[in-house]
PDB file of C-alpha atoms and ligand atoms in Angstrom:
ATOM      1  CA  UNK A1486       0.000   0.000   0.000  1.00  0.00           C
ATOM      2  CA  UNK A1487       1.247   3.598  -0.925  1.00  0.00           C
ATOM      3  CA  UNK A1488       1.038   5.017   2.373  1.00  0.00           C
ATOM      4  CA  UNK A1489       3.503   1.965   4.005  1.00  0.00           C
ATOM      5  CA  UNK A1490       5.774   2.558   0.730  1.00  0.00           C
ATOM      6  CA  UNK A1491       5.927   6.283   1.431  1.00  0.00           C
ATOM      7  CA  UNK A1492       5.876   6.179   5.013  1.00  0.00           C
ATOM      8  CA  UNK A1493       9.514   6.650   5.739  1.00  0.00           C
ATOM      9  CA  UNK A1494      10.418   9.573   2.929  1.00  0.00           C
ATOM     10  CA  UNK A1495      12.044  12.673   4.419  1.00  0.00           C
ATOM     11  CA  UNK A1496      10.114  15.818   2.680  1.00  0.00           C
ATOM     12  CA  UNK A1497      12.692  18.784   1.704  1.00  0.00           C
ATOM     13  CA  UNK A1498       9.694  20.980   0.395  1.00  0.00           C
ATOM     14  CA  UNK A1499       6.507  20.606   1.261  1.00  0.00           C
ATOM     15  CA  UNK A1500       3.581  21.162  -0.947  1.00  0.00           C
ATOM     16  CA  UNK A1501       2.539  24.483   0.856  1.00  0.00           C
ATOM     17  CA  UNK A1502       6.112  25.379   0.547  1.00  0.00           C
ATOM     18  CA  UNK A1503       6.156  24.401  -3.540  1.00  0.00           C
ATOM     19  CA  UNK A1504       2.833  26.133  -3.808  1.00  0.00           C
ATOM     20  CA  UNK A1505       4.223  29.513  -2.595  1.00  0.00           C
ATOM     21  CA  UNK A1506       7.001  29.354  -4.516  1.00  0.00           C
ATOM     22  CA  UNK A1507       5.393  28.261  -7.328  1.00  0.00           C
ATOM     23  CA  UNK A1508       2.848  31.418  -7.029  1.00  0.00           C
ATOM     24  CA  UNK A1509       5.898  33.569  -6.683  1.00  0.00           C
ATOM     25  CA  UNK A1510       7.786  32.796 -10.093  1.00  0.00           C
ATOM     26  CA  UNK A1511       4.358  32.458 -11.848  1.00  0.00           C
ATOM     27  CA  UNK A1512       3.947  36.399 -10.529  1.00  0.00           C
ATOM     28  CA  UNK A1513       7.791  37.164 -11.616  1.00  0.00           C
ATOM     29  CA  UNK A1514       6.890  35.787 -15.022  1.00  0.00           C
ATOM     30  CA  UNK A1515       3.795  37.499 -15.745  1.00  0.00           C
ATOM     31  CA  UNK A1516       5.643  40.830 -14.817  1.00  0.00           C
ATOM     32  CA  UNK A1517       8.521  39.822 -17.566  1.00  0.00           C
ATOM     33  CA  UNK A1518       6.372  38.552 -20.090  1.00  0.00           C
ATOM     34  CA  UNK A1519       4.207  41.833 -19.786  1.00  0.00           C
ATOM     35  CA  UNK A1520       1.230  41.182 -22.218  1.00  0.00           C
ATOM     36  CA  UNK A1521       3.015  39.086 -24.168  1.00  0.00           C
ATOM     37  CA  UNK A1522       1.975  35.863 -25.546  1.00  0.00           C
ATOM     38  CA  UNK A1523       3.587  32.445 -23.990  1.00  0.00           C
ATOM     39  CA  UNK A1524       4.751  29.210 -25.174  1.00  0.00           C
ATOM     40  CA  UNK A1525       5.080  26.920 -22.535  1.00  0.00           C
ATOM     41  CA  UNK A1526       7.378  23.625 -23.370  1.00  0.00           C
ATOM     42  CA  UNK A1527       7.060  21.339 -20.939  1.00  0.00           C
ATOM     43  CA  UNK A1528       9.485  18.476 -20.413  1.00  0.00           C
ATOM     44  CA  UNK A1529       8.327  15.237 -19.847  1.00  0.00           C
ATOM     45  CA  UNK A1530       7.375  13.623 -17.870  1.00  0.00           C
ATOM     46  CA  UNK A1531       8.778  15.294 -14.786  1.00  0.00           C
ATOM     47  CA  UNK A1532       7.830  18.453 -15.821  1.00  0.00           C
ATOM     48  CA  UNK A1533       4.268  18.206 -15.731  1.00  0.00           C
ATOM     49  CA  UNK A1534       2.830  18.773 -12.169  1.00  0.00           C
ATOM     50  CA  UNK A1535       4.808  21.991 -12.161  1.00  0.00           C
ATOM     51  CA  UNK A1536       3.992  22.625 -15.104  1.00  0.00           C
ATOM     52  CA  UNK A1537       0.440  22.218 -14.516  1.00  0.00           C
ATOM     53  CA  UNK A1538       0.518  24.650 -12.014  1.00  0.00           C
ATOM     54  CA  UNK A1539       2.547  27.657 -13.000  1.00  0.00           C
ATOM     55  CA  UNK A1540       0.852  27.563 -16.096  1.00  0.00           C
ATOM     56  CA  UNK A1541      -1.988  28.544 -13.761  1.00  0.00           C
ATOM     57  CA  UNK A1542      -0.327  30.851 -11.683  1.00  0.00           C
ATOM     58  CA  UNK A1543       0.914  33.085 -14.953  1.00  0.00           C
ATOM     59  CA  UNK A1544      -1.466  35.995 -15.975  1.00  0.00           C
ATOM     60  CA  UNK A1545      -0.711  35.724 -19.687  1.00  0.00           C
ATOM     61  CA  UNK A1546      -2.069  34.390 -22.999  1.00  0.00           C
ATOM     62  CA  UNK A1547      -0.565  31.094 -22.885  1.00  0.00           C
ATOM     63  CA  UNK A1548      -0.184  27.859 -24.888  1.00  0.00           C
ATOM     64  CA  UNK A1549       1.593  24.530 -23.862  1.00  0.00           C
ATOM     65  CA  UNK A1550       3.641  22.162 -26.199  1.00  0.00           C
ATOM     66  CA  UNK A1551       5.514  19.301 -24.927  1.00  0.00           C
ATOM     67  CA  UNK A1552       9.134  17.649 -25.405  1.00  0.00           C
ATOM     68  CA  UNK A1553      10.687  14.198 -24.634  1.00  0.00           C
ATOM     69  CA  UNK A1554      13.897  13.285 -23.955  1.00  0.00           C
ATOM     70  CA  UNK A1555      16.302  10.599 -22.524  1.00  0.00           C
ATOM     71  CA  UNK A1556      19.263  11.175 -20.643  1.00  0.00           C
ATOM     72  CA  UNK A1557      18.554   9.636 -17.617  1.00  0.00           C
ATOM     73  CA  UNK A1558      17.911   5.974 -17.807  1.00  0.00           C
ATOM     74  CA  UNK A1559      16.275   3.608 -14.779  1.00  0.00           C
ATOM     75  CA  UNK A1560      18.293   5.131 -11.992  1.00  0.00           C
ATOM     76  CA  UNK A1561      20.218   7.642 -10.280  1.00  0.00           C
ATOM     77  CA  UNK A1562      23.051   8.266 -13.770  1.00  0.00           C
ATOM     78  CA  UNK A1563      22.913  10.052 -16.477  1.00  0.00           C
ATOM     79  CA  UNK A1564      23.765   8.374 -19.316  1.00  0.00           C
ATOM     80  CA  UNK A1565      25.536  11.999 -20.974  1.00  0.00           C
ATOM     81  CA  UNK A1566      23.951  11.408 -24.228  1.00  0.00           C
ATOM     82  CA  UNK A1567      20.721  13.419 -24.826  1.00  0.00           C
ATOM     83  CA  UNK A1568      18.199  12.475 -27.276  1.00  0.00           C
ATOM     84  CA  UNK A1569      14.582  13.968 -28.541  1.00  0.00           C
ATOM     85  CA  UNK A1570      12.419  11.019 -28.120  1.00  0.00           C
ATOM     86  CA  UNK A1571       8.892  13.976 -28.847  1.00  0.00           C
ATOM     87  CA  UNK A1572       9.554  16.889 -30.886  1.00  0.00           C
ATOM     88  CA  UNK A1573       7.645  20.168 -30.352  1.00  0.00           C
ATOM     89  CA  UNK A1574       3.865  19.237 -32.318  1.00  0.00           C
ATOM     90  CA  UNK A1575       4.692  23.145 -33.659  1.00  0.00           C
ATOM     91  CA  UNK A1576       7.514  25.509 -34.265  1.00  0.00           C
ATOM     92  CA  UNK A1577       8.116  27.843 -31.847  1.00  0.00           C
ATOM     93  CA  UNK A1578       9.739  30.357 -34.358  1.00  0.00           C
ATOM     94  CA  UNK A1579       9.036  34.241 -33.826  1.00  0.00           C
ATOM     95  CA  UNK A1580       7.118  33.205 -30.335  1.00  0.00           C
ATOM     96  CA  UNK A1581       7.707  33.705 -26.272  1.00  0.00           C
ATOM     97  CA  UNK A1582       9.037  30.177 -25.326  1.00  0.00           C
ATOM     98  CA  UNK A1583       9.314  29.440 -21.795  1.00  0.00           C
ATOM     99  CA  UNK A1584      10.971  25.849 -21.460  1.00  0.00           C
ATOM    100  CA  UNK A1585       9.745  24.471 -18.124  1.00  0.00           C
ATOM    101  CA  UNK A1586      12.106  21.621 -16.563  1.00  0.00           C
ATOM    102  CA  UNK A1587      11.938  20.005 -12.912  1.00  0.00           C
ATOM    103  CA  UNK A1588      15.933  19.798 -12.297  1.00  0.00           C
ATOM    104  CA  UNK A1589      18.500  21.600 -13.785  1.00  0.00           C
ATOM    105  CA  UNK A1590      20.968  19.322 -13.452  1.00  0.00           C
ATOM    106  CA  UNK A1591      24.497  18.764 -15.381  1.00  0.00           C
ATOM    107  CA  UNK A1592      22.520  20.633 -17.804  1.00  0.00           C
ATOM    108  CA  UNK A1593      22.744  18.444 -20.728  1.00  0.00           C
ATOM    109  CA  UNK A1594      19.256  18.259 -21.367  1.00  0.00           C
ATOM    110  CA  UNK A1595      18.402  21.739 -21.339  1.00  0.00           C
ATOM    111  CA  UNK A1596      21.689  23.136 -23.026  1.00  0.00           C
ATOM    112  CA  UNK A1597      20.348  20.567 -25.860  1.00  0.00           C
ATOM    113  CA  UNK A1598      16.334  21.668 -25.368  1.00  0.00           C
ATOM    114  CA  UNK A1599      17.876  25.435 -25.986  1.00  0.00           C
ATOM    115  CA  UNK A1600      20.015  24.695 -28.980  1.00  0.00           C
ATOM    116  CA  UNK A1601      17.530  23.001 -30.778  1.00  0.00           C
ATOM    117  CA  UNK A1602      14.707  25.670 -29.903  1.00  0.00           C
ATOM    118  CA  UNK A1603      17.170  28.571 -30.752  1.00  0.00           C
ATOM    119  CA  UNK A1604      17.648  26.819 -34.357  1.00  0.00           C
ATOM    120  CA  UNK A1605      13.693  27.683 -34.895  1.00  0.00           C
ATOM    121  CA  UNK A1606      14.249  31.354 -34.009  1.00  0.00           C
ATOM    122  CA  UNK A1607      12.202  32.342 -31.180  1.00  0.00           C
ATOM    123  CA  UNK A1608      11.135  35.768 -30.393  1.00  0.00           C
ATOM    124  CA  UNK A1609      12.783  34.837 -26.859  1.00  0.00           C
ATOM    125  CA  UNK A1610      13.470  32.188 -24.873  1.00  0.00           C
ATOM    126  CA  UNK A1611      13.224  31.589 -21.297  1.00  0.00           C
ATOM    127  CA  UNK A1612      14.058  28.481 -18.452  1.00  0.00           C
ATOM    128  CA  UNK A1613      11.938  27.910 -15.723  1.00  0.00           C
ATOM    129  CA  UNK A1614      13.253  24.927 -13.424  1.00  0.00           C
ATOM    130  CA  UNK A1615      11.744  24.270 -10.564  1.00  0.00           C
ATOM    131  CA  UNK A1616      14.858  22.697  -8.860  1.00  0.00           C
ATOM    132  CA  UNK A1617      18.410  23.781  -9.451  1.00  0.00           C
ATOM    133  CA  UNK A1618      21.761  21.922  -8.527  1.00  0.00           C
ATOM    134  CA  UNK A1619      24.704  23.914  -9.596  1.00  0.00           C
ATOM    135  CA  UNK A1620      27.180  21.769  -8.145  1.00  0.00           C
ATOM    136  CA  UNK A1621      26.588  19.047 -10.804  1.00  0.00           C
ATOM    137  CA  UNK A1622      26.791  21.770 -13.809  1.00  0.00           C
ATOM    138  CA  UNK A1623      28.856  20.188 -16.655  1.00  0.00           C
ATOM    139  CA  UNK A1624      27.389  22.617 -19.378  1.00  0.00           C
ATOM    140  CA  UNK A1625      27.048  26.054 -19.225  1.00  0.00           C
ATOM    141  CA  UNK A1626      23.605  27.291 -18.540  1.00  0.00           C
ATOM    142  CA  UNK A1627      21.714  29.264 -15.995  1.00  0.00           C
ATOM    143  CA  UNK A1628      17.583  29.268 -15.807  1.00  0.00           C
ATOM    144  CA  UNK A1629      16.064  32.764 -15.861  1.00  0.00           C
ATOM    145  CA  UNK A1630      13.813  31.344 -13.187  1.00  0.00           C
ATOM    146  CA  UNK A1631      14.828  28.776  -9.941  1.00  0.00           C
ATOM    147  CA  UNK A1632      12.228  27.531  -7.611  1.00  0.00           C
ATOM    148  CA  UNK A1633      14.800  25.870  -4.928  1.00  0.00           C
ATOM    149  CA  UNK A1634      18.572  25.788  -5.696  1.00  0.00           C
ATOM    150  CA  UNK A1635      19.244  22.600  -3.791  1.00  0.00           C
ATOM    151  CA  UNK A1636      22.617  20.941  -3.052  1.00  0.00           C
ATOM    152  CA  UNK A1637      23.473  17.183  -4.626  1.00  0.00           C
ATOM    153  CA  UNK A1638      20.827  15.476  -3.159  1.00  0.00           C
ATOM    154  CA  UNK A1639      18.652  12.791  -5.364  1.00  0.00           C
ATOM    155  CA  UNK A1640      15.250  14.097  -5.249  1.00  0.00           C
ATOM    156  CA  UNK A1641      11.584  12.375  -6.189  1.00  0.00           C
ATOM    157  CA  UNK A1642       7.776  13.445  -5.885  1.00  0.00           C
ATOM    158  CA  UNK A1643       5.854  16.513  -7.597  1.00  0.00           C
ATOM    159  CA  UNK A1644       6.942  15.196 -11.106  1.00  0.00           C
ATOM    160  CA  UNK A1645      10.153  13.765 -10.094  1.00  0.00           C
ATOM    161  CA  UNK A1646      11.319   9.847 -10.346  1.00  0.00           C
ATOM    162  CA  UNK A1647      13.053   7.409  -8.789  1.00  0.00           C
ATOM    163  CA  UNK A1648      12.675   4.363 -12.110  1.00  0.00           C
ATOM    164  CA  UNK A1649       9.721   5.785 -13.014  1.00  0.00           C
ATOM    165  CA  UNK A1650       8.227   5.566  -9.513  1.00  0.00           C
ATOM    166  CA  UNK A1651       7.116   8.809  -7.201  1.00  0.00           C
ATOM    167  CA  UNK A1652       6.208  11.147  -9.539  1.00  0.00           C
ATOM    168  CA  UNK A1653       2.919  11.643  -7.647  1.00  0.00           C
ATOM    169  CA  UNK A1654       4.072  12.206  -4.708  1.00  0.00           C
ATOM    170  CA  UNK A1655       2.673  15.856  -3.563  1.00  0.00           C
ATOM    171  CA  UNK A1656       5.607  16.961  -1.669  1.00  0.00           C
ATOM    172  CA  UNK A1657       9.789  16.821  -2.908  1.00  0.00           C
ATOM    173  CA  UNK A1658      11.198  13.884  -0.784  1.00  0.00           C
ATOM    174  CA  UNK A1659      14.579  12.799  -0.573  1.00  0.00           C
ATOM    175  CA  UNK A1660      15.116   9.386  -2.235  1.00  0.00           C
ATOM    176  CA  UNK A1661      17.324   7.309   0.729  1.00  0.00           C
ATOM    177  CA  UNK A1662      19.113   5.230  -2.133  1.00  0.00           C
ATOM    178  CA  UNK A1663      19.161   2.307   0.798  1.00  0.00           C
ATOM    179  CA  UNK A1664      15.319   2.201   1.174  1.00  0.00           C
ATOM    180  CA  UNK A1665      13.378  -0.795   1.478  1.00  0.00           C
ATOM    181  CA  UNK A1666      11.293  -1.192  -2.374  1.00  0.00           C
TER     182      UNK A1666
HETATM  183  P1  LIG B2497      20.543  17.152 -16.636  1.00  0.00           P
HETATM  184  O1  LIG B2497      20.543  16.917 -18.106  1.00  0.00           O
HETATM  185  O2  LIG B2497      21.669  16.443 -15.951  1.00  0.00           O
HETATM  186  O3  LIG B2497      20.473  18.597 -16.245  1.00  0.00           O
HETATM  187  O4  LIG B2497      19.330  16.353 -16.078  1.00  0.00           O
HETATM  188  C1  LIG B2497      18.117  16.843 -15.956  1.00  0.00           C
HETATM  189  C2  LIG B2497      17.175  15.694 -15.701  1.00  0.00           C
HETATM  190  O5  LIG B2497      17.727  14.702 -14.838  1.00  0.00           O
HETATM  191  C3  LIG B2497      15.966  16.199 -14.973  1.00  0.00           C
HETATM  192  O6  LIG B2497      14.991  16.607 -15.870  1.00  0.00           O
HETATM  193  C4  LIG B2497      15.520  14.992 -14.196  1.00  0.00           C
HETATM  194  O7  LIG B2497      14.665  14.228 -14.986  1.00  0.00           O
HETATM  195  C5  LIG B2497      16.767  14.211 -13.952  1.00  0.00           C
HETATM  196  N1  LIG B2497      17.225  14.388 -12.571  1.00  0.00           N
HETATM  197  C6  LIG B2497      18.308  15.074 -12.162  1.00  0.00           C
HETATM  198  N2  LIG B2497      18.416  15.059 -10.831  1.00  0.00           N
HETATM  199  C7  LIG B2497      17.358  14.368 -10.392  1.00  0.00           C
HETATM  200  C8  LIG B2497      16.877  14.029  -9.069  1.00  0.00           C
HETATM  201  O8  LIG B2497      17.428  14.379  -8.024  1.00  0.00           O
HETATM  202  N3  LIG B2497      15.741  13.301  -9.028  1.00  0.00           N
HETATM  203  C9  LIG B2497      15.062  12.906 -10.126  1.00  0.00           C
HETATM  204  N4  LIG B2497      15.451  13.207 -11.372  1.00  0.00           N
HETATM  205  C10 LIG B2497      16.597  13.933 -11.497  1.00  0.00           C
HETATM  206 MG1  LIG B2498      13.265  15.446 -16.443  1.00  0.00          MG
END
């Protein structure tokens, strides 16, 4: 049962805590974008709960496309090699893109996400990651908007995964890499 699964997981920010932040950069984005009209990329899959939810704390006229890609594979390691497994359904050329990650990470995926969005020509393009972990950086790249800069810690829940599992959990645990399955 979920609950005797869960039971032991060590929440680093709690759902009221996500929420406020969330409502905070949603605010900080509206003020940027100014009027202006919004693409917002998500990346799957662990993307989409925050997704979900600063699309609805943004005052703008928005639309949502999603990406795909691999670099992680069943574990904890990045395999270093990223690849687009969905491609945008449209081009984001002349628009507002806001590419909205959980974890910026080495940065790999997102210093490939940019490249290839840049390559459409974009009116502008902007990062929103919800979690940030500079001291893994291998590429160069900053997101115009952090929700937690965290320190090298494995995360899962709101989005994030452990294999595929705790993606719905509603707070951001920390993943014991000992625990019990
Ligand atoms: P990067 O390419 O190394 O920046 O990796 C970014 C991706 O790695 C994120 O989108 C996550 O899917 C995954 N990732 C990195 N750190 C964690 C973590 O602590 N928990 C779960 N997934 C993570
Ligand atoms: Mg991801």
């Amino acid at each position: 049962m979920a609950t005797t699964t869960y039971k032991d997981l060590e929440v680093l920010y709690s759902r009221e805590q996500i929420a406020a932040r969330v409502a905070e950069m949603g605010a900080q984005i509206t003020r940027d974008l100014s009027g202006e009209k919004l693409v917002m990329v998500g990346v799957l899959k662990g993307a989409a709960p925050f997704l979900s939810d600063l699309a609805r704390a943004v005052q703008v006229d928005a639309t949502f496309d999603f990406v795909a890609v691999s670099s992680y594979g069943k574990g904890h390691r990045s395999s270093g090699a990223v690849k687009l497994i969905k491609d945008l359904d449209e081009t984001v050329e002349g628009k507002n893109v806001l590419i909205v990650e959980d974890i910026l990470d080495t940065g790999l995926t997102l210093s490939y996400l940019r490249k290839i969005m840049l390559q459409q020509r974009p009116k502008s393009l902007r990062i929103a990651a919800l979690l940030d972990k500079p001291s893994r950086r291998i590429e160069k790249i900053e997101a115009d908007y952090v929700g937690f800069s965290i320190p090298n810690l494995f995360v899962i829940g709101y989005g994030m995964d452990y294999a595929e599992r705790y993606r719905n959990l509603p707070d951001i645990c920390l993943m014991n890499p000992e625990q019990p399955e």
